[in-house]
Coordinates of C-alpha atoms and ligand atoms in Angstrom, one line a residue:
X3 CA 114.2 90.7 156.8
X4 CA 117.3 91.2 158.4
X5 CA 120.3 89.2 157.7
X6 CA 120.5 87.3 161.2
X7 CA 116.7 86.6 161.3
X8 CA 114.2 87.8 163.7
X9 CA 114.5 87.1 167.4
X10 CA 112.0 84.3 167.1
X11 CA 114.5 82.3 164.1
X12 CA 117.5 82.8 166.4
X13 CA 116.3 82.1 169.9
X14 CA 116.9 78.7 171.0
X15 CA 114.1 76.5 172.5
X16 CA 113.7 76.3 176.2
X17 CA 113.9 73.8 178.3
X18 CA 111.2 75.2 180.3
X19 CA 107.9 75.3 178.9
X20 CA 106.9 78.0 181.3
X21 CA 109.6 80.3 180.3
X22 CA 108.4 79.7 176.3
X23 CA 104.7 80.3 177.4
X24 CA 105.7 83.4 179.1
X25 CA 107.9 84.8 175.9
X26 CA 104.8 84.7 173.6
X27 CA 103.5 87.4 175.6
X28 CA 106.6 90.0 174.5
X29 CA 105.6 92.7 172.1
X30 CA 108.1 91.5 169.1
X31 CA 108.7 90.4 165.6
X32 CA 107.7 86.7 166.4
X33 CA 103.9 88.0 168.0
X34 CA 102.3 90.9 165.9
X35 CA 99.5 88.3 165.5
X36 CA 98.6 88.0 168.9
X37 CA 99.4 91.8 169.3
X38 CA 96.3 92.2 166.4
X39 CA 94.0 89.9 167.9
X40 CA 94.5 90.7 171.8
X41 CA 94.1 94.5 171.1
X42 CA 91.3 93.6 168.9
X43 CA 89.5 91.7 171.3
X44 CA 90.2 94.9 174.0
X45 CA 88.7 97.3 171.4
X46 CA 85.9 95.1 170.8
X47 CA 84.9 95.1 174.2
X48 CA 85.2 98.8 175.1
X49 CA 83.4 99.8 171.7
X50 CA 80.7 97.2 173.0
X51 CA 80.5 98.6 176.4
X52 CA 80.6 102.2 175.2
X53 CA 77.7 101.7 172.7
X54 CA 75.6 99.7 175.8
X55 CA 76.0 102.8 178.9
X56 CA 73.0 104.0 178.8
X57 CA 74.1 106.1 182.0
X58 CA 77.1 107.8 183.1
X59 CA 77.1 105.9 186.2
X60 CA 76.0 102.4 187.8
X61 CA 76.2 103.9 191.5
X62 CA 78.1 101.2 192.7
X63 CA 79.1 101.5 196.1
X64 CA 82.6 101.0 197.4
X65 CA 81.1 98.2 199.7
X66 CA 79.7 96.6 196.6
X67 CA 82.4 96.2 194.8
X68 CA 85.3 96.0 197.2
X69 CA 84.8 91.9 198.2
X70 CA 84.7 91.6 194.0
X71 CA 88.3 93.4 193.9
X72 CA 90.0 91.7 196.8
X73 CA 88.5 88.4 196.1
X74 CA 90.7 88.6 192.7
X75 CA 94.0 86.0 193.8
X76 CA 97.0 88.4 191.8
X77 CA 99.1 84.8 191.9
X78 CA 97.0 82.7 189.8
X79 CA 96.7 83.8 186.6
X80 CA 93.7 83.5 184.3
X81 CA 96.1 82.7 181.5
X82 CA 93.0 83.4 178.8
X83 CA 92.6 86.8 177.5
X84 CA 88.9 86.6 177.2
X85 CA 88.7 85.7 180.4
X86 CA 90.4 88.1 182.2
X87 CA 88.1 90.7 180.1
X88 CA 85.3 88.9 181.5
X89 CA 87.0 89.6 185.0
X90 CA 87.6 92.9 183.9
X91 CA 83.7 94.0 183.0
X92 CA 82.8 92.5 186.1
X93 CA 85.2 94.6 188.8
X94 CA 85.4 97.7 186.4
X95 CA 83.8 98.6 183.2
X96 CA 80.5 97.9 184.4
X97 CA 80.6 100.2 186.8
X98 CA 83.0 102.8 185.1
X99 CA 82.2 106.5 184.9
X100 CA 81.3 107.0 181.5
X101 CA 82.9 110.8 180.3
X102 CA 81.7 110.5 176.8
X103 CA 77.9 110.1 178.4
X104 CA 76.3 113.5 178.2
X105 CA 74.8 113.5 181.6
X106 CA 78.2 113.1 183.0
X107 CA 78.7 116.7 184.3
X108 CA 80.6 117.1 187.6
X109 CA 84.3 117.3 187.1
X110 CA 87.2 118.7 184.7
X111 CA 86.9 115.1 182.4
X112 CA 86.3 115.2 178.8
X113 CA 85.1 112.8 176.4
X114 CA 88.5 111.6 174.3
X115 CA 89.3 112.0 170.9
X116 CA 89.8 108.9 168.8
X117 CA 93.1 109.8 167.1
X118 CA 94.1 110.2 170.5
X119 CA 93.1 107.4 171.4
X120 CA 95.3 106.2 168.7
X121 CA 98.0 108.1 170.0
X122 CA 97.4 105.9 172.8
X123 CA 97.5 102.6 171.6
X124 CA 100.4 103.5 169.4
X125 CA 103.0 105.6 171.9
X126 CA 102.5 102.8 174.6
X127 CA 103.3 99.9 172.3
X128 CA 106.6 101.6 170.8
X129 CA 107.2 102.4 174.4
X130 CA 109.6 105.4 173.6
X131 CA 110.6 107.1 176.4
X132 CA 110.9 110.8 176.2
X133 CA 114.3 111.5 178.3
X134 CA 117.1 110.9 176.5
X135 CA 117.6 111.2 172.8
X136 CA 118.9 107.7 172.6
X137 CA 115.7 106.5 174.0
X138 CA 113.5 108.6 172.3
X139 CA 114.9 110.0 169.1
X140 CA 111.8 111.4 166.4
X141 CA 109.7 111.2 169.6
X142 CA 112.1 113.9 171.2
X143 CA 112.0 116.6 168.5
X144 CA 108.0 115.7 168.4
X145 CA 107.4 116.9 171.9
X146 CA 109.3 119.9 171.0
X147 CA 107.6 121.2 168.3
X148 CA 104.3 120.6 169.9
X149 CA 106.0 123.1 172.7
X150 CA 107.0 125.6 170.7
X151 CA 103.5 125.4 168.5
X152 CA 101.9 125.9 172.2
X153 CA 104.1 128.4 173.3
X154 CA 103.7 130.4 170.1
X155 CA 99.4 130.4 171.0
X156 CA 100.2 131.4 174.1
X157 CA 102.6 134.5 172.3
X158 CA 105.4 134.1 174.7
X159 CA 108.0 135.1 172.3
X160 CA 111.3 133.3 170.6
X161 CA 113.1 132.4 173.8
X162 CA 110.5 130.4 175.1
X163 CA 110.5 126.7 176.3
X164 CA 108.8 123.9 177.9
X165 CA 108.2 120.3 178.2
X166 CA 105.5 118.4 178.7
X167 CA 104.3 117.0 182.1
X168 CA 102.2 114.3 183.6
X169 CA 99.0 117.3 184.7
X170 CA 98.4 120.6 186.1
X171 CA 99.6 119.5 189.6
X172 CA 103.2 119.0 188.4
X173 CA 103.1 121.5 186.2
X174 CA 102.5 124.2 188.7
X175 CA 105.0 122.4 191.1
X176 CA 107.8 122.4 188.6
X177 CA 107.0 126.4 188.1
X178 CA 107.3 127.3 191.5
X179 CA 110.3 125.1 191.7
X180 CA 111.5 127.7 188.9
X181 CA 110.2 130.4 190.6
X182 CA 111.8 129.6 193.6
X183 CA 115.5 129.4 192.1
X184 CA 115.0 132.5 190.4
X185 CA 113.8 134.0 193.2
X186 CA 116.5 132.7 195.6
X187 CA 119.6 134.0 193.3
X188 CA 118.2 137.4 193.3
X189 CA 118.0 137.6 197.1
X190 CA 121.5 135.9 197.3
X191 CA 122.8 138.1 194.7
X192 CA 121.7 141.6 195.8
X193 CA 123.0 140.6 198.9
X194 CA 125.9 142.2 201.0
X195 CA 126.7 139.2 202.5
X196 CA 125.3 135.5 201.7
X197 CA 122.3 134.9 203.7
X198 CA 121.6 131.0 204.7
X199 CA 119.6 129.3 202.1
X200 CA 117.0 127.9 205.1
X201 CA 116.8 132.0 205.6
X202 CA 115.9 133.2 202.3
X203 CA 113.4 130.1 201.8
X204 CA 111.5 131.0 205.3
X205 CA 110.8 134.8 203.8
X206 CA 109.5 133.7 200.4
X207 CA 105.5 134.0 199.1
X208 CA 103.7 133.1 196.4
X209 CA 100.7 134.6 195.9
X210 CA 97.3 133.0 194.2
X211 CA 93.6 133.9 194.9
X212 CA 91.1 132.1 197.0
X213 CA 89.8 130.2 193.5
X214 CA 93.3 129.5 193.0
X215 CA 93.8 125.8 192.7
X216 CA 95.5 123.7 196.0
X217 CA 98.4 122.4 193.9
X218 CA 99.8 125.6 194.5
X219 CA 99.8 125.2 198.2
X220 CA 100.6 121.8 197.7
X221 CA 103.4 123.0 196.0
X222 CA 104.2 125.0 198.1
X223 CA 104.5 122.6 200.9
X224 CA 107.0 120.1 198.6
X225 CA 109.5 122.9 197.6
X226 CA 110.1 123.3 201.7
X227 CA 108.0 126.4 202.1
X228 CA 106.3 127.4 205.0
X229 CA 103.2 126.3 206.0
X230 CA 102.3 130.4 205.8
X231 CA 103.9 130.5 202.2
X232 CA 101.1 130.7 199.7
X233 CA 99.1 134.1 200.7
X234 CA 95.3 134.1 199.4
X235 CA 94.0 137.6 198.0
X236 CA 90.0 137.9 197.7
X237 CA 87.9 137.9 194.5
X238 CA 85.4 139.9 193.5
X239 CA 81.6 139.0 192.5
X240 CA 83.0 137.7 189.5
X241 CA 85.3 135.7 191.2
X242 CA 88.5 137.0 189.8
X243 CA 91.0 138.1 191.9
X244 CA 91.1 141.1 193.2
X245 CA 94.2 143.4 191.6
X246 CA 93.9 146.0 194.4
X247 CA 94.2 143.2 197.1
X248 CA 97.0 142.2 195.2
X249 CA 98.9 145.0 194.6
X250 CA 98.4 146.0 198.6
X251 CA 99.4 141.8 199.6
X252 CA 102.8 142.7 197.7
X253 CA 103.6 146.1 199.2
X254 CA 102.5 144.8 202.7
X255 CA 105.2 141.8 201.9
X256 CA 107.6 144.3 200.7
X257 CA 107.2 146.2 203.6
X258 CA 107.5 142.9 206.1
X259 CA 110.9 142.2 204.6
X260 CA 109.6 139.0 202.9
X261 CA 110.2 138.0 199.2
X262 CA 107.0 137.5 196.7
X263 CA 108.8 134.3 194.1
X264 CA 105.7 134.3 192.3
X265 CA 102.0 135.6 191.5
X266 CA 99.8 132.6 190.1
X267 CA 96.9 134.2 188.1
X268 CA 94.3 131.5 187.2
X269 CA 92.7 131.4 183.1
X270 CA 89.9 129.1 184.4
X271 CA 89.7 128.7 188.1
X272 CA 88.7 124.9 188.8
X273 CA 85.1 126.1 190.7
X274 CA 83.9 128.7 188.5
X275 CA 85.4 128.3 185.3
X276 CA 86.1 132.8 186.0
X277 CA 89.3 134.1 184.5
X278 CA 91.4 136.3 187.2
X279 CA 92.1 139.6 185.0
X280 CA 95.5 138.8 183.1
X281 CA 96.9 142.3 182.0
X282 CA 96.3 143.8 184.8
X283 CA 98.0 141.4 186.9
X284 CA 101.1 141.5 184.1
X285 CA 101.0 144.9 184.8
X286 CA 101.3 144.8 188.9
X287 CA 104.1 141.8 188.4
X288 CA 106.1 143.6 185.9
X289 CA 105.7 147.1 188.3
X290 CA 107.0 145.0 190.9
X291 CA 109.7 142.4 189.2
X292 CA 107.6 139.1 190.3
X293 CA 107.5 136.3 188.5
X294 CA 103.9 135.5 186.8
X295 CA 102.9 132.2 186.5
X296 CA 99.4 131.4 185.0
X297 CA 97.3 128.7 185.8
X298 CA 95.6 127.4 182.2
X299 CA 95.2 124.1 183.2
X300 CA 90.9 124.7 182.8
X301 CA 91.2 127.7 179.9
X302 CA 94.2 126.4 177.8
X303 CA 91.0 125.3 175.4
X304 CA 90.6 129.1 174.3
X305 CA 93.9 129.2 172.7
X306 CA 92.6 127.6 170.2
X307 CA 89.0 128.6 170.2
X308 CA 87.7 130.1 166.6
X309 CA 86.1 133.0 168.9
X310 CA 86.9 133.5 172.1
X311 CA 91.0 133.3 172.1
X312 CA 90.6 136.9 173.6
X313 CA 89.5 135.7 176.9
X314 CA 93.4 134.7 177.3
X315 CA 94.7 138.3 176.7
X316 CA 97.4 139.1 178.7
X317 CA 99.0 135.3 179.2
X318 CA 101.3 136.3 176.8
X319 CA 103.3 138.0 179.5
X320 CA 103.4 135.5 181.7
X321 CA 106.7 133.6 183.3
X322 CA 105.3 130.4 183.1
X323 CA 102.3 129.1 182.0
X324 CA 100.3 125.4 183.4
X325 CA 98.1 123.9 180.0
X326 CA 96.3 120.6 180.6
X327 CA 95.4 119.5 177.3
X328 CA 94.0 116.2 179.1
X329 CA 90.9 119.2 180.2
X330 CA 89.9 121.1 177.6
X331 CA 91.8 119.6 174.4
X332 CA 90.0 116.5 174.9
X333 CA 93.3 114.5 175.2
X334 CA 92.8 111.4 177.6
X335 CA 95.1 111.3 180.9
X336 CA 98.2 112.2 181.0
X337 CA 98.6 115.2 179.2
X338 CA 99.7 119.0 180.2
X339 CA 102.5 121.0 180.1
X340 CA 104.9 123.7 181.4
X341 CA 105.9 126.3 179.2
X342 CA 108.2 129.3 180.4
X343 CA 109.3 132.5 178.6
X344 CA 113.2 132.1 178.9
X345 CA 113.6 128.7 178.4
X346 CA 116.7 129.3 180.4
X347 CA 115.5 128.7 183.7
X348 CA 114.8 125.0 183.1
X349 CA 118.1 124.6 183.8
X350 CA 117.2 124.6 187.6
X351 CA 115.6 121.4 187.3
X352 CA 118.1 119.7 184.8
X353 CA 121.0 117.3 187.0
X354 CA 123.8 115.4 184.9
X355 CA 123.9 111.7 185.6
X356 CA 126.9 110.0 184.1
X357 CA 124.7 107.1 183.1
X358 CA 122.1 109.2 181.1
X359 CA 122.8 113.2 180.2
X360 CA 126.5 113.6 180.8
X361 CA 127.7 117.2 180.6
X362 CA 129.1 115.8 177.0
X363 CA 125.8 115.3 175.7
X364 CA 125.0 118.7 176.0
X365 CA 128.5 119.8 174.4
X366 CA 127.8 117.8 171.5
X367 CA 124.3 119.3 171.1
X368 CA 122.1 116.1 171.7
X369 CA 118.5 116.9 172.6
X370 CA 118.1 115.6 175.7
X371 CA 114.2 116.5 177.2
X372 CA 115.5 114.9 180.7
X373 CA 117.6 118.0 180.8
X374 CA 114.0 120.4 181.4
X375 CA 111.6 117.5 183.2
X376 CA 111.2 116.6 186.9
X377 CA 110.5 113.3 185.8
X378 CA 113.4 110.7 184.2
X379 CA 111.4 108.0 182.5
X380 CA 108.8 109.9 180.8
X381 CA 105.7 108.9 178.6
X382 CA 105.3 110.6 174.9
X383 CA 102.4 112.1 175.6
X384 CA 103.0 114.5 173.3
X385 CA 101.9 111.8 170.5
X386 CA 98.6 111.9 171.0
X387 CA 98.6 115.5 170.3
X388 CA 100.4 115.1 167.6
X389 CA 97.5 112.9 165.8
X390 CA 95.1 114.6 167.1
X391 CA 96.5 117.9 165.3
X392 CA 97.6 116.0 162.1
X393 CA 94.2 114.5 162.1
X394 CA 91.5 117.4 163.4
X395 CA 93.4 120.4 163.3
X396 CA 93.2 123.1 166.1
X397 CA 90.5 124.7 164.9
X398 CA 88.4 121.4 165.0
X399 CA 89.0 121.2 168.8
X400 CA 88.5 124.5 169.4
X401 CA 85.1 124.5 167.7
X402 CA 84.6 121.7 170.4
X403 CA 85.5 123.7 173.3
X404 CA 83.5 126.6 172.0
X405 CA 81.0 124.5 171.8
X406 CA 80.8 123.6 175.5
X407 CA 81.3 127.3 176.4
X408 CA 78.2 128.2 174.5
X409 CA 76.2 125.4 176.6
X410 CA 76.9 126.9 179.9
X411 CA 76.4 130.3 178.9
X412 CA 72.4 129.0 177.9
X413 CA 72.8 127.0 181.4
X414 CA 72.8 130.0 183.6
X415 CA 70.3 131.8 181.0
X416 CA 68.4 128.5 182.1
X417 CA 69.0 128.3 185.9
X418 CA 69.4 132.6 186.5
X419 CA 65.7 132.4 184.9
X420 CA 64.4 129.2 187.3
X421 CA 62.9 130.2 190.5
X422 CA 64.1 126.9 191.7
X423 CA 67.4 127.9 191.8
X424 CA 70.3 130.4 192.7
X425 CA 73.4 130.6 190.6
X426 CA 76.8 132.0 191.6
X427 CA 79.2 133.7 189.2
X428 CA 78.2 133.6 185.7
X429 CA 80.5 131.3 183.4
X430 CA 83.2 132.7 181.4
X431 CA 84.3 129.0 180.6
X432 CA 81.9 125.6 181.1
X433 CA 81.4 125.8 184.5
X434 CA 78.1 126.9 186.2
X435 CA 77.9 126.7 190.1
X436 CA 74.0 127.1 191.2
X437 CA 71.9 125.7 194.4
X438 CA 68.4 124.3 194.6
X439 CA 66.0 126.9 197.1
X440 CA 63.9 125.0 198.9
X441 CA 60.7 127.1 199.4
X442 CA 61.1 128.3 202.8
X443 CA 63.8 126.3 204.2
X444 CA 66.5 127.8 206.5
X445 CA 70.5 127.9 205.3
X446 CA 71.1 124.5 206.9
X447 CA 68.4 123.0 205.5
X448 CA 69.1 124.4 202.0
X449 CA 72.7 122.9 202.5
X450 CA 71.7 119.6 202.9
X451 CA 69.0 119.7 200.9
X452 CA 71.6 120.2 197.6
X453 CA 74.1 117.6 199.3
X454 CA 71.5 115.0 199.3
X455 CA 70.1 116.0 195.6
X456 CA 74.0 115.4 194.5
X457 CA 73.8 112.0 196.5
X458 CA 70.8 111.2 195.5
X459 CA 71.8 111.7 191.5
X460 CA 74.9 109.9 192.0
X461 CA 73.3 106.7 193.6
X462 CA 70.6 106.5 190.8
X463 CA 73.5 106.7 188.4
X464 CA 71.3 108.9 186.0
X465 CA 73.3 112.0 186.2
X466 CA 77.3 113.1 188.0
X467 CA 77.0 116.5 188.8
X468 CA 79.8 118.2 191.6
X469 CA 80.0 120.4 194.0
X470 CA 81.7 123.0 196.2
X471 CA 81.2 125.8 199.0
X472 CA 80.4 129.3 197.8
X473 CA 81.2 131.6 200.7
X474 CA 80.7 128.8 203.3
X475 CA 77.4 127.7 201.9
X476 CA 76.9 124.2 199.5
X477 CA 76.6 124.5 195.8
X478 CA 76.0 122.0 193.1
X479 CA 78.2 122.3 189.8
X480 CA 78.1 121.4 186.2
X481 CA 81.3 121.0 185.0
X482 CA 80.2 121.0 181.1
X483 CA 83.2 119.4 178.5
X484 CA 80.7 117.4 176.5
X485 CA 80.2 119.1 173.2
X486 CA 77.1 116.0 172.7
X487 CA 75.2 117.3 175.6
X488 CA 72.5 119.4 174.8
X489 CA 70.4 121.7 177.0
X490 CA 67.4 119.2 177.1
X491 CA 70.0 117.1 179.2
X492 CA 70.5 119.9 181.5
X493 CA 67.1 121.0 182.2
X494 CA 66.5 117.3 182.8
X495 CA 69.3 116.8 185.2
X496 CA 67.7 119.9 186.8
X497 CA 64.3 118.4 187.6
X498 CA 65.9 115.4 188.8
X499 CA 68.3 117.8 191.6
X500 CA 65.1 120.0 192.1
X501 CA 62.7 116.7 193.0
X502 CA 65.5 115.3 195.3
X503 CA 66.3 118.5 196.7
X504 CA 62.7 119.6 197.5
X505 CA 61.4 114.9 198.8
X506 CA 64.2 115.8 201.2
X507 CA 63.2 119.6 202.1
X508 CA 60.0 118.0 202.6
X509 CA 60.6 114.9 204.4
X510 CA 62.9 116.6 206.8
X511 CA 60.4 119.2 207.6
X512 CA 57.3 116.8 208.2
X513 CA 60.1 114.7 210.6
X514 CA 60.9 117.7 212.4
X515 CA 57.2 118.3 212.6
X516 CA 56.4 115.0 213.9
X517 CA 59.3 114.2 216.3
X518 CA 60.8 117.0 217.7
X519 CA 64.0 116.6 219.1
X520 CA 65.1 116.5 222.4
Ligands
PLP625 C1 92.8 120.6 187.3 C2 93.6 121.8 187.7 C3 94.9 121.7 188.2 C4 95.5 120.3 188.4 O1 95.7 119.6 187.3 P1 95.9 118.0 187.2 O2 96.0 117.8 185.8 O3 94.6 117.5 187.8 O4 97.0 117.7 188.0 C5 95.6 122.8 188.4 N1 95.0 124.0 188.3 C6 93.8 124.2 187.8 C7 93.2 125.5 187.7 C8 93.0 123.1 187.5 O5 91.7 123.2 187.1

């Protein structure tokens, strides 16, 4: 105990029995009892509600539940904690999309880790906020060590560097925002006289491939770009970008007088789960002094797969490099990160504020992560990966994304083998893109026939799958980052997209028969 007595001893009483009511609600010495038991009761519920979904999805509507949600008055509190977890069930857990469910197989979700979950619980209740030493201290040097452990899988040498970001989307922005300083000081500086910064930004490109993922253009379109900025080279049956189409987009730039700031390769392209051919596309970027950003957001899981780690080769020359380990380290939401080779250029997004990093700070060699981040107040969402490592070990979730890997390699055995079906690109992650064929049924029909089997799945709440356009045409997609589900649950899912697929071939024919239009 301290001298002076916790906050509770020392505070005097107030006059207002509102203001008292509303203290006992702080996080403090005086209420780690109601901390236990309100956290309790939360955990109880979501264990409870967890063990009970016997289906990934309700398929509640919008309409259904949007009267529940807007009928909630925010000014008149429930004051009871059980009862606002009643509330709670009714206008979201019921309903939630279950992750951890195996039949839950559209998008890039996974199931969580419980010492993440931890993580969790724990980072948000100390609260630490990772910008400034002072507000962060252990918490600081944690994130770092977890950077340089992540840049040393990736291989990207001692001068690397990184912090940790809030997904993919602003990890990609922040490295074209590198990309584009670097980029900019080389035109300036190789120039005989200064050209106008509005100049130099209106001739640079980045370059990605069609399966690259829209935060690029996106980012694109924030760093003051033109609308013309992000050029989109082909891919090939494999749907990996094509290296020829690349090295002719950059001589054709070259030749236009316009400035490539970056090549974005993707490990794990959001659609097909296809890697674009890494050392090859090192070897075109180095040839031609661009920066090389790769896009793990989806593949970051193989650097620390027991097998397949290979699959990366060639990220280890990369600029920059996106990881989501919120995809396929099974970390919940927020979690990803930029790493860079010269850690160097994260000076371009560091700004001294007198308030929080003076210029001082750095003299006197205070670790300050607000120095490399976009963001000021930042979570520590590097603690969850801290426990989860202390607690599993990489190999443990690597063994878990290997797992999922394996699945959809016996999925598009499964659907390449079905008559009832086409596939796309065969997987090299957990991703397998396929269409139900109608017997006999024109492209339009076939189109809507898979967009009302997706529908139809969703609304009956026994499956999520996703999908997407393969060369104009609708596909369905199984997005697989559930180690628990097993191949019985596809084949089952499949029957259920095949029946829905071929009632509504069926029905639309026989209504076509019956009452032709016009
Ligand atoms: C998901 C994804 C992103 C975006 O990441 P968020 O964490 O959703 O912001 C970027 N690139 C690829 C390849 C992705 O799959």
């Amino acid at each position: 105990m301290s001298p002076i007595g916790s906050p509770r001893d020392t505070a005097p009483a107030d006059a207002d029995p509102g203001l008292s009511a509303a203290r006992a609600h702080l996080f403090n010495a005086g209420s780690v009892e109601r901390f236990r038991d309100v956290l309790a009761r939360g955990v109880n519920r979501i264990a409870d509600r967890v063990a009970d979904a016997d289906q990934p999805f309700t398929g509640v509507t919008p309409d259904a539940l949007a009267p529940l949600i807007a009928g909630v008055d925010l000014d008149r509190p429930l004051g009871d904690t059980d009862a606002a977890l009643d509330e709670l069930h009714d206008v979201w857990l019921r309903d939630a999309v279950w992750f951890h469910h195996p039949r839950y197989l559209a998008h890039l979700n996974c199931p969580v880790v419980i010492p993440a979950l931890l993580g969790e619980a724990v980072l948000s209740a100390v609260n630490s906020s990772v910008d400034t030493w002072d507000q962060s201290v252990g918490a600081t040097l944690m994130e770092r060590h977890l950077i340089e452990w992540t840049a040393g899988r990736i291989g990207l040498g001692t001068t690397a560097d990184g912090v940790f970001t809030s997904g993919g989307t602003q990890s990609n922005l922040q490295a074209m925002l590198l990309a584009r300083e670097e980029a900019c000081r080389r035109v300036v500086g190789g120039a005989a006289t200064r050209p106008a910064r509005p100049q130099v930004l209106a001739r640079l490109r980045i370059i990605t491939s069609v399966a690259g993922h829209f935060s690029v253009q996106k980012a694109a379109k924030l760093l003051g770009l033109g609308a013309d900025a992000v050029l989109t080279v082909p891919t090939d049956a494999g749907r990996r970008m094509r290296t020829d189409d690349l090295a002719t987009t950059i001589d054709r730039c070259r030749r236009d007088g316009l400035v490539v700031m970056a090549v974005v390769a993707t490990a794990g392209t959001t659609d097909f789960g296809t890697i674009d051919p890494l050392p090859e596309i090192a070897d075109i970027c180095t040839a031609a002094g661009v920066w090389l950003h790769v896009d793990a957001a989806y593949g970051c899981g193989l650097l620390v797969s027991p097998t397949r780690r290979h699959l990366l080769d060639g990220i280890e020359r990369a600029d920059s490099v996106t990881v989501d380990y919120h995809k396929s380290f099974f970390q919940p939401v927020s979690s990803s990160a930029l790493l860079v080779r010269d850690g160097r250029v994260l000076r371009h997004a560091t700004w001294h504020a007198d308030y929080l990093n003076p210029v001082r700070a750095v003299e006197q060699g205070i670790p300050n992560q607000v120095d490399k981040s976009i963001q000021t107040t930042r979570r520590f969402d590097a603690g969850k990966l801290w426990l989860t490592l202390r607690i599993m070990g990489p190999d443990a979730i690597g063994a878990l994304f290997d797992r999922v890997v394996d699945l959809a390699a016996e999925a598009w055995r499964l659907l390449d083998t079905d008559p009832r079906f086409e596939v796309a690109a065969r997987p090299q992650l957990s991703t397998v893109v396929f269409r139900h064929v109608p017997p006999d049924a024109g492209p339009s029909l076939v189109d809507d026939a898979n967009l009302h089997a997706r529908d139809a799945l969703a609304t009956s709440g026994a499956a999520l799958v996703a999908g997407t356009k393969v060369d104009g045409a609708h596909y369905l997609k199984l997005t697989l980052l559930n180690p628990e589900t097993t191949i019985d649950d596809i084949a089952a899912v499949l029957n259920l997209i095949a029946d829905h697929a071929a009632w509504y071939a069926q029905t639309t024919a026989t209504a076509e028969l019956t009452c032709p239009v016009g």
